[in-house]
Amino acid sequence: MRERARSADDKTLRSQALLNAAESLALELGGVRHVTVAAVADRAGLHRTGARRYYDSKEDLLLELAERGWAQWRDAVAEKLAGASGLDAPATADVLSDTIVGLPVFCDLLAHVPMRLEGDVDIERARRFKSGSFASHDEIVGALAEASELDPPQLRALIAAAVAFAAGFWQVAHPTPTLAELYAQVPEWGHVALDFHPRLAHLLRATAVGLAQEAGEADGR
Amino acid sequence: MRERARSADDKTLRSQALLNAAESLALELGGVRHVTVAAVADRAGLHRTGARRYYDSKEDLLLELAERGWAQWRDAVAEKLAGASGLDAPATADVLSDTIVGLPVFCDLLAHVPMRLEGDVDIERARRFKSGSFASHDEIVGALAEASELDPPQLRALIAAAVAFAAGFWQVAHPTPTLAELYAQVPEWGHVALDFHPRLAHLLRATAVGLAQEAGEADGR
């Protein structure tokens, strides 16, 4: 693995190996904020300087991982739908929440992307991320539109809600050791914080039901 | 201002002056992530070492600002309600969204608190923040419960949604200069990102309507 990549295929493989290494480190360390490019290179079996040929910076690497997360979410939604049709609002919400909770590093990244990552790279790098992630987003809208009673504007609003809930609640549900100790001491605070999937599913269903009711009202979307 | 604080009143005044300085710097610089304790001390007219007598670290200072933000939100909700009663679900949502958008630094902090701030201080500091912010949270629930058709479990869920939307959408709506340039070049991306208040208000109303409909279903809360 320590040789210079010789072909386009090799480059793709190494690039993917680095993303996989970053993902597994994020899972082990409790979040992408603890991941470093050096540790990712070590995990992938590359020289640290070699890793820089694939990703300029931690931001560059994590943006790529976030873009891949959008594609994984798109694939998971398509697989979950599997030809379903006529889904009502709560069932549509469940497709989104059930699939996004299976992508914990993506949930984590969804909070980091607007707060730091996409704003801290150069404009062409940001453009590439936006293009890729919006393409997956639009494919999710398209797939759901064929399977759900909700229309595309409602689905776009529902996806925005799913992203906000997943991003916010994932962070709350993954405390540092200090905070985890506090939650053990004060269980009512821990209960509120750690309830990731049930809270996401509950609130997203409510949002979907409310969005479905405003059919015909086009304002605000 | 550069003398040592002599009385408890002086200490409180200086502590508040530092919080005010941090808030105004966050507004000017486009977010709390750009605020430093040194700049806050300068703005408040204190020696930098003097500021450390009030706040140990940037995290300590920003947690205090977030706790004050919770109290400001509580006060803004109480003022907005002003004896109202029988508010339906959309009107209840509007009370929350109209008041929280008036507290932009608080919206910004709501994303930073779970991601870094409350987990990066010692346990007693975290406990103090949690106690103070939950107290304000519970007073918001209490005030709304008297004015709204929604019950306390529904209101707690609605506040969780408001926090997630405000935190997530504020970050997206406040891009770096690089990202703002990209949004100017690709207006459809900018439109999605910059639509802070309308999107928050729209989605929170939908969530409230959905929560109101599940009256009687106690599961998942």
Coordinates of C-alpha atoms in Angstrom, one line a residue:
Chain A
M1 CA 0.0 0.0 0.0
R2 CA 2.9 2.3 0.5
E3 CA 3.9 2.7 -3.1
R4 CA 2.9 5.6 -5.3
A5 CA -0.5 5.1 -6.9
R6 CA 0.1 4.2 -10.5
S7 CA -3.2 4.2 -12.2
A8 CA -6.5 6.0 -12.0
D9 CA -8.0 2.8 -10.4
D10 CA -5.3 2.8 -7.7
K11 CA -6.0 6.4 -7.0
T12 CA -9.7 5.8 -6.6
L13 CA -9.0 2.8 -4.3
R14 CA -6.7 4.8 -2.1
S15 CA -9.0 7.8 -2.0
Q16 CA -11.8 5.4 -0.9
A17 CA -9.5 3.7 1.6
L18 CA -8.8 7.1 3.2
L19 CA -12.5 7.8 3.4
N20 CA -13.2 4.4 5.0
A21 CA -10.4 5.0 7.4
A22 CA -11.8 8.4 8.4
E23 CA -15.3 6.9 8.8
S24 CA -14.1 4.1 11.1
L25 CA -12.0 6.5 13.2
A26 CA -14.9 8.8 13.6
L27 CA -17.0 5.9 14.9
E28 CA -14.3 4.8 17.3
L29 CA -13.4 8.2 18.6
G30 CA -16.9 9.5 19.0
G31 CA -17.1 12.0 16.3
V32 CA -15.3 13.5 13.3
R33 CA -14.0 16.4 15.4
H34 CA -11.5 13.9 16.9
V35 CA -10.2 12.7 13.5
T36 CA -6.9 13.9 12.1
V37 CA -5.5 13.5 8.6
A38 CA -2.4 11.9 10.1
A39 CA -4.4 9.2 11.9
V40 CA -6.4 8.6 8.8
A41 CA -3.3 8.1 6.7
D42 CA -1.9 5.7 9.4
R43 CA -5.1 3.7 9.4
A44 CA -5.2 3.5 5.7
G45 CA -1.5 2.4 5.5
L46 CA -0.4 5.5 3.6
H47 CA 2.4 7.9 4.3
R48 CA 1.1 11.1 5.8
T49 CA 2.6 13.1 2.9
G50 CA 1.0 10.6 0.5
A51 CA -2.5 11.3 2.0
R52 CA -2.0 15.0 1.1
R53 CA -2.0 14.0 -2.5
Y54 CA -5.6 12.9 -2.1
Y55 CA -6.9 15.4 0.4
D56 CA -5.4 18.9 1.0
S57 CA -6.8 19.2 4.5
K58 CA -9.0 17.7 7.1
E59 CA -11.8 19.9 5.8
D60 CA -11.3 18.6 2.2
L61 CA -11.4 15.0 3.5
L62 CA -14.5 15.4 5.6
L63 CA -16.4 17.3 2.9
E64 CA -15.7 14.3 0.6
L65 CA -17.0 12.0 3.4
A66 CA -20.1 14.2 3.7
E67 CA -20.7 14.1 0.0
R68 CA -20.4 10.3 0.1
G69 CA -22.8 10.3 3.0
W70 CA -25.4 12.1 0.9
A71 CA -25.0 9.4 -1.8
Q72 CA -25.3 6.6 0.9
W73 CA -28.5 8.2 2.2
R74 CA -29.9 8.4 -1.4
D75 CA -29.0 4.7 -1.8
A76 CA -30.5 3.7 1.5
V77 CA -33.8 5.6 0.8
A78 CA -34.0 3.9 -2.7
E79 CA -33.5 0.5 -1.1
K80 CA -36.0 1.1 1.7
L81 CA -38.6 2.3 -0.8
A82 CA -38.2 -0.7 -3.1
G83 CA -41.1 0.1 -5.3
A84 CA -43.4 1.3 -2.4
S85 CA -46.2 3.7 -3.4
G86 CA -48.9 5.7 -1.7
L87 CA -46.9 6.3 1.5
D88 CA -48.7 8.6 3.8
A89 CA -47.0 11.4 5.7
P90 CA -45.8 9.4 8.7
A91 CA -44.6 6.5 6.6
T92 CA -42.7 9.0 4.4
A93 CA -41.0 10.5 7.5
D94 CA -40.1 7.0 8.7
V95 CA -38.2 6.3 5.5
L96 CA -36.1 9.3 6.1
S97 CA -35.5 8.8 9.8
D98 CA -34.9 5.0 9.6
T99 CA -32.3 5.5 6.9
I100 CA -30.4 8.5 8.3
V101 CA -29.9 6.9 11.7
G102 CA -28.1 4.1 10.0
L103 CA -25.5 6.6 8.9
P104 CA -24.1 8.0 12.2
V105 CA -21.0 9.6 10.8
F106 CA -23.1 11.4 8.2
C107 CA -25.4 12.7 11.0
D108 CA -22.3 14.0 12.7
L109 CA -21.0 15.6 9.5
L110 CA -24.3 17.3 8.8
A111 CA -23.6 19.6 11.8
H112 CA -20.0 20.2 10.8
V113 CA -20.6 21.0 7.2
P114 CA -22.4 24.4 7.6
M115 CA -20.5 25.3 10.7
R116 CA -17.1 24.9 9.4
L117 CA -16.3 22.6 6.5
E118 CA -18.0 24.0 3.4
G119 CA -17.0 27.6 4.4
D120 CA -13.4 26.9 5.1
V121 CA -12.3 25.5 1.8
D122 CA -11.8 27.4 -1.5
I123 CA -14.7 28.3 -3.7
E124 CA -14.2 25.5 -6.3
R125 CA -13.9 22.9 -3.6
A126 CA -17.1 24.2 -2.0
R127 CA -18.8 24.2 -5.5
R128 CA -17.9 20.5 -6.0
F129 CA -19.3 19.6 -2.6
K130 CA -22.5 21.5 -3.2
S131 CA -23.0 20.0 -6.7
G132 CA -22.5 16.5 -5.5
S133 CA -24.6 16.7 -2.4
F134 CA -27.5 18.6 -4.1
A135 CA -27.5 16.0 -6.8
S136 CA -28.1 13.2 -4.2
H137 CA -30.6 15.4 -2.4
D138 CA -32.6 15.9 -5.6
E139 CA -32.5 12.2 -6.3
I140 CA -34.0 11.6 -2.8
V141 CA -36.7 14.0 -3.6
G142 CA -37.4 12.3 -6.9
A143 CA -37.5 8.8 -5.4
L144 CA -39.8 9.9 -2.6
A145 CA -42.1 11.8 -4.9
E146 CA -42.9 8.6 -6.8
A147 CA -43.6 6.7 -3.6
S148 CA -45.3 9.2 -1.3
E149 CA -48.4 11.3 -1.1
L150 CA -46.3 14.3 -0.4
D151 CA -45.3 16.6 -3.3
P152 CA -41.8 17.8 -4.1
P153 CA -42.0 21.1 -2.2
Q154 CA -43.3 19.2 0.9
L155 CA -40.5 16.6 0.5
R156 CA -37.8 19.3 0.3
A157 CA -39.1 20.9 3.5
L158 CA -39.3 17.5 5.2
I159 CA -35.7 16.7 4.2
A160 CA -34.5 20.0 5.5
A161 CA -36.2 19.1 8.8
A162 CA -34.7 15.7 8.8
V163 CA -31.2 17.1 8.3
A164 CA -31.7 19.7 11.1
F165 CA -33.0 17.1 13.5
A166 CA -30.4 14.5 12.7
A167 CA -27.6 17.0 12.9
G168 CA -28.7 18.6 16.1
F169 CA -29.9 15.5 18.0
W170 CA -26.8 13.4 17.0
Q171 CA -24.5 16.0 18.6
V172 CA -26.6 16.1 21.8
A173 CA -26.8 12.3 21.9
H174 CA -23.0 11.9 21.7
P175 CA -21.6 13.6 24.8
T176 CA -18.0 13.8 25.9
P177 CA -17.0 11.5 28.8
T178 CA -17.4 14.4 31.2
L179 CA -20.9 15.2 30.0
A180 CA -21.8 11.5 30.0
E181 CA -20.8 11.3 33.6
L182 CA -23.1 14.3 34.4
Y183 CA -26.0 12.5 32.6
A184 CA -25.4 9.4 34.7
Q185 CA -25.7 11.6 37.8
V186 CA -28.8 13.5 36.6
P187 CA -30.8 11.0 34.6
E188 CA -33.5 13.4 33.5
W189 CA -30.9 15.5 31.6
G190 CA -29.5 12.3 30.1
H191 CA -32.9 11.1 29.1
V192 CA -33.6 14.2 27.1
A193 CA -30.1 14.2 25.5
L194 CA -29.6 10.5 24.5
D195 CA -33.0 9.8 23.0
F196 CA -31.7 10.1 19.4
H197 CA -33.7 7.8 17.1
P198 CA -37.1 8.0 19.0
R199 CA -37.0 11.8 19.1
L200 CA -35.9 12.2 15.5
A201 CA -38.7 9.7 14.4
H202 CA -41.3 11.3 16.5
L203 CA -40.6 14.9 15.5
L204 CA -40.2 14.1 11.8
R205 CA -43.5 12.3 11.7
A206 CA -45.2 15.3 13.3
T207 CA -43.5 17.7 10.8
A208 CA -44.6 15.5 7.9
V209 CA -48.2 15.4 9.1
G210 CA -48.2 19.2 9.4
L211 CA -46.7 19.6 6.0
A212 CA -49.3 17.3 4.4
Q213 CA -52.1 19.4 5.8
E214 CA -51.0 22.6 4.2
A215 CA -51.5 21.1 0.7
G216 CA -52.7 23.8 -1.5
E217 CA -51.2 26.6 0.6
A218 CA -48.1 27.4 -1.5
D219 CA -46.8 30.2 0.8
G220 CA -43.5 30.0 2.6
R221 CA -42.1 27.1 0.7
Chain B
M1 CA -12.7 50.2 34.2
R2 CA -9.2 48.9 34.5
E3 CA -9.1 48.7 38.3
R4 CA -9.7 45.6 40.3
A5 CA -13.3 45.0 41.0
R6 CA -13.9 45.9 44.6
S7 CA -17.4 44.7 45.4
A8 CA -19.8 42.0 44.4
D9 CA -21.8 44.6 42.4
D10 CA -18.6 45.6 40.5
K11 CA -17.9 42.0 39.7
T12 CA -21.4 41.4 38.4
L13 CA -21.1 44.5 36.2
R14 CA -17.8 43.5 34.8
S15 CA -19.0 40.0 34.2
Q16 CA -22.1 41.4 32.3
A17 CA -19.8 43.8 30.4
L18 CA -17.7 40.9 29.2
L19 CA -20.9 39.0 28.0
N20 CA -22.1 42.1 26.2
A21 CA -18.7 42.6 24.6
A22 CA -18.8 38.9 23.4
E23 CA -22.3 39.3 22.0
S24 CA -21.5 42.4 20.1
L25 CA -18.2 40.9 18.7
A26 CA -20.1 37.8 17.6
L27 CA -22.6 40.0 15.7
E28 CA -19.8 42.0 14.1
L29 CA -17.6 39.1 13.2
G30 CA -20.4 36.8 11.9
G31 CA -20.4 34.2 14.6
V32 CA -19.1 33.2 18.0
R33 CA -16.5 31.0 16.4
H34 CA -14.6 34.1 15.5
V35 CA -14.7 35.6 19.1
T36 CA -11.6 35.4 21.3
V37 CA -11.3 36.1 25.0
A38 CA -8.6 38.6 24.3
A39 CA -10.8 40.6 21.9
V40 CA -13.7 40.4 24.4
A41 CA -11.5 41.8 27.2
D42 CA -10.3 44.6 24.9
R43 CA -13.8 45.5 23.9
A44 CA -14.9 45.5 27.6
G45 CA -11.9 47.7 28.6
L46 CA -10.4 45.1 30.9
H47 CA -6.9 43.7 31.0
R48 CA -6.7 40.2 29.3
T49 CA -5.5 38.7 32.6
G50 CA -8.3 40.4 34.4
A51 CA -10.9 38.8 32.1
R52 CA -9.6 35.4 33.2
R53 CA -10.8 36.2 36.7
Y54 CA -14.3 36.1 35.4
Y55 CA -14.1 33.4 32.7
D56 CA -11.6 30.6 32.6
S57 CA -11.8 30.1 28.9
K58 CA -13.7 30.9 25.8
E59 CA -15.9 27.9 26.4
D60 CA -16.7 29.2 29.9
L61 CA -17.6 32.6 28.6
L62 CA -19.7 31.3 25.7
L63 CA -21.6 28.9 27.9
E64 CA -22.5 31.8 30.2
L65 CA -23.7 33.7 27.1
A66 CA -25.7 30.7 26.0
E67 CA -27.3 30.5 29.5
R68 CA -28.1 34.2 29.3
G69 CA -29.6 33.5 25.9
W70 CA -32.0 30.9 27.4
A71 CA -33.1 33.5 29.9
Q72 CA -33.5 36.1 27.2
W73 CA -35.6 33.7 25.1
R74 CA -37.8 33.0 28.2
D75 CA -38.3 36.7 28.7
A76 CA -39.1 37.3 25.1
V77 CA -41.7 34.5 25.1
A78 CA -43.3 35.9 28.2
E79 CA -43.5 39.4 26.7
K80 CA -44.9 38.1 23.4
L81 CA -47.5 36.0 25.2
A82 CA -48.6 39.0 27.4
G83 CA -51.7 37.2 28.7
A84 CA -52.7 35.5 25.5
S85 CA -54.7 32.3 25.8
G86 CA -56.1 29.6 23.6
L87 CA -53.3 29.8 21.0
D88 CA -53.6 27.1 18.4
A89 CA -50.7 25.1 17.2
P90 CA -49.5 27.4 14.4
A91 CA -49.8 30.5 16.7
T92 CA -47.9 28.7 19.4
A93 CA -45.1 27.9 16.9
D94 CA -45.0 31.5 15.8
V95 CA -44.4 32.7 19.4
L96 CA -41.3 30.5 19.5
S97 CA -40.0 31.3 16.0
D98 CA -40.7 35.1 16.2
T99 CA -38.8 35.3 19.5
I100 CA -35.8 33.1 18.7
V101 CA -35.0 34.9 15.5
G102 CA -34.6 38.1 17.6
L103 CA -31.7 36.4 19.4
P104 CA -29.2 35.7 16.6
V105 CA -26.2 35.1 18.8
F106 CA -28.3 32.6 20.9
C107 CA -29.2 30.8 17.6
D108 CA -25.5 30.5 16.8
L109 CA -24.6 29.3 20.3
L110 CA -27.3 26.6 20.2
A111 CA -25.2 24.8 17.6
H112 CA -22.0 25.3 19.4
V113 CA -23.2 24.2 22.9
P114 CA -23.7 20.5 22.1
M115 CA -20.9 20.3 19.6
R116 CA -18.2 21.7 21.8
L117 CA -19.0 24.0 24.7
E118 CA -20.8 22.0 27.3
G119 CA -18.6 18.9 26.8
D120 CA -15.3 20.8 26.9
V121 CA -15.6 22.3 30.4
D122 CA -15.4 20.5 33.7
I123 CA -18.4 18.7 35.1
E124 CA -19.3 21.3 37.7
R125 CA -19.3 24.0 35.1
A126 CA -21.4 21.9 32.8
R127 CA -23.8 21.2 35.6
R128 CA -24.2 24.9 36.3
F129 CA -25.0 25.6 32.6
K130 CA -27.5 22.7 32.4
S131 CA -29.3 23.8 35.6
G132 CA -29.6 27.4 34.4
S133 CA -30.6 26.6 30.9
F134 CA -33.1 23.9 31.9
A135 CA -34.7 26.3 34.4
S136 CA -35.3 28.8 31.6
H137 CA -36.5 26.0 29.3
D138 CA -39.0 24.8 31.9
E139 CA -40.3 28.3 32.4
I140 CA -40.9 28.6 28.7
V141 CA -42.9 25.4 28.8
G142 CA -44.9 26.7 31.8
A143 CA -45.7 30.0 30.2
L144 CA -46.7 28.4 26.9
A145 CA -48.8 25.8 28.7
E146 CA -51.0 28.5 30.1
A147 CA -51.4 30.2 26.8
S148 CA -51.6 27.4 24.2
E149 CA -53.8 24.5 23.3
L150 CA -50.7 22.3 23.3
D151 CA -49.9 20.3 26.5
P152 CA -46.4 20.3 28.2
P153 CA -45.1 17.1 26.4
Q154 CA -46.1 18.6 23.1
L155 CA -44.5 21.9 24.0
R156 CA -41.3 20.3 25.1
A157 CA -41.1 18.5 21.7
L158 CA -41.9 21.7 19.9
I159 CA -39.1 23.6 21.7
A160 CA -36.7 20.8 20.8
A161 CA -37.7 21.2 17.2
A162 CA -37.3 25.0 17.4
V163 CA -33.8 24.6 18.9
A164 CA -32.8 22.2 16.2
F165 CA -34.2 24.4 13.4
A166 CA -32.8 27.6 14.8
A167 CA -29.3 26.1 15.4
G168 CA -29.1 24.3 12.0
F169 CA -30.6 27.0 9.8
W170 CA -28.7 29.9 11.5
Q171 CA -25.4 28.3 10.6
V172 CA -26.5 27.6 7.0
A173 CA -27.8 31.2 6.7
H174 CA -24.5 32.8 7.8
P175 CA -21.9 31.6 5.3
T176 CA -18.3 32.6 5.1
P177 CA -17.3 35.2 2.5
T178 CA -16.2 32.4 0.2
L179 CA -19.5 30.6 0.4
A180 CA -21.5 33.8 0.1
E181 CA -19.7 34.4 -3.2
L182 CA -20.7 30.9 -4.3
Y183 CA -24.3 31.7 -3.4
A184 CA -24.2 34.9 -5.4
Q185 CA -22.9 32.8 -8.4
V186 CA -25.5 30.0 -7.9
P187 CA -28.6 31.8 -6.6
E188 CA -30.6 28.5 -6.2
W189 CA -28.2 27.3 -3.6
G190 CA -28.2 30.7 -1.9
H191 CA -32.0 30.8 -1.8
V192 CA -32.1 27.5 0.1
A193 CA -29.4 28.5 2.5
L194 CA -30.3 32.1 3.3
D195 CA -34.0 31.7 4.0
F196 CA -33.6 31.7 7.8
H197 CA -36.8 33.1 9.4
P198 CA -39.3 32.0 6.7
R199 CA -38.0 28.4 6.8
L200 CA -37.9 28.2 10.5
A201 CA -41.4 29.6 10.9
H202 CA -42.8 27.3 8.2
L203 CA -41.3 24.1 9.5
L204 CA -42.1 24.9 13.1
R205 CA -45.7 25.6 12.3
A206 CA -45.9 22.2 10.5
T207 CA -44.3 20.4 13.4
A208 CA -46.7 22.0 15.8
V209 CA -49.7 21.1 13.7
G210 CA -48.5 17.5 13.6
L211 CA -47.8 17.4 17.3
A212 CA -51.3 18.7 18.1
Q213 CA -52.9 15.9 16.1
E214 CA -51.3 13.2 18.1
A215 CA -53.1 14.3 21.2
G216 CA -53.9 11.2 23.2
E217 CA -51.1 9.2 21.7
A218 CA -48.5 9.3 24.5
D219 CA -45.9 7.1 22.9
G220 CA -42.5 8.3 21.8
R221 CA -42.6 11.5 24.0

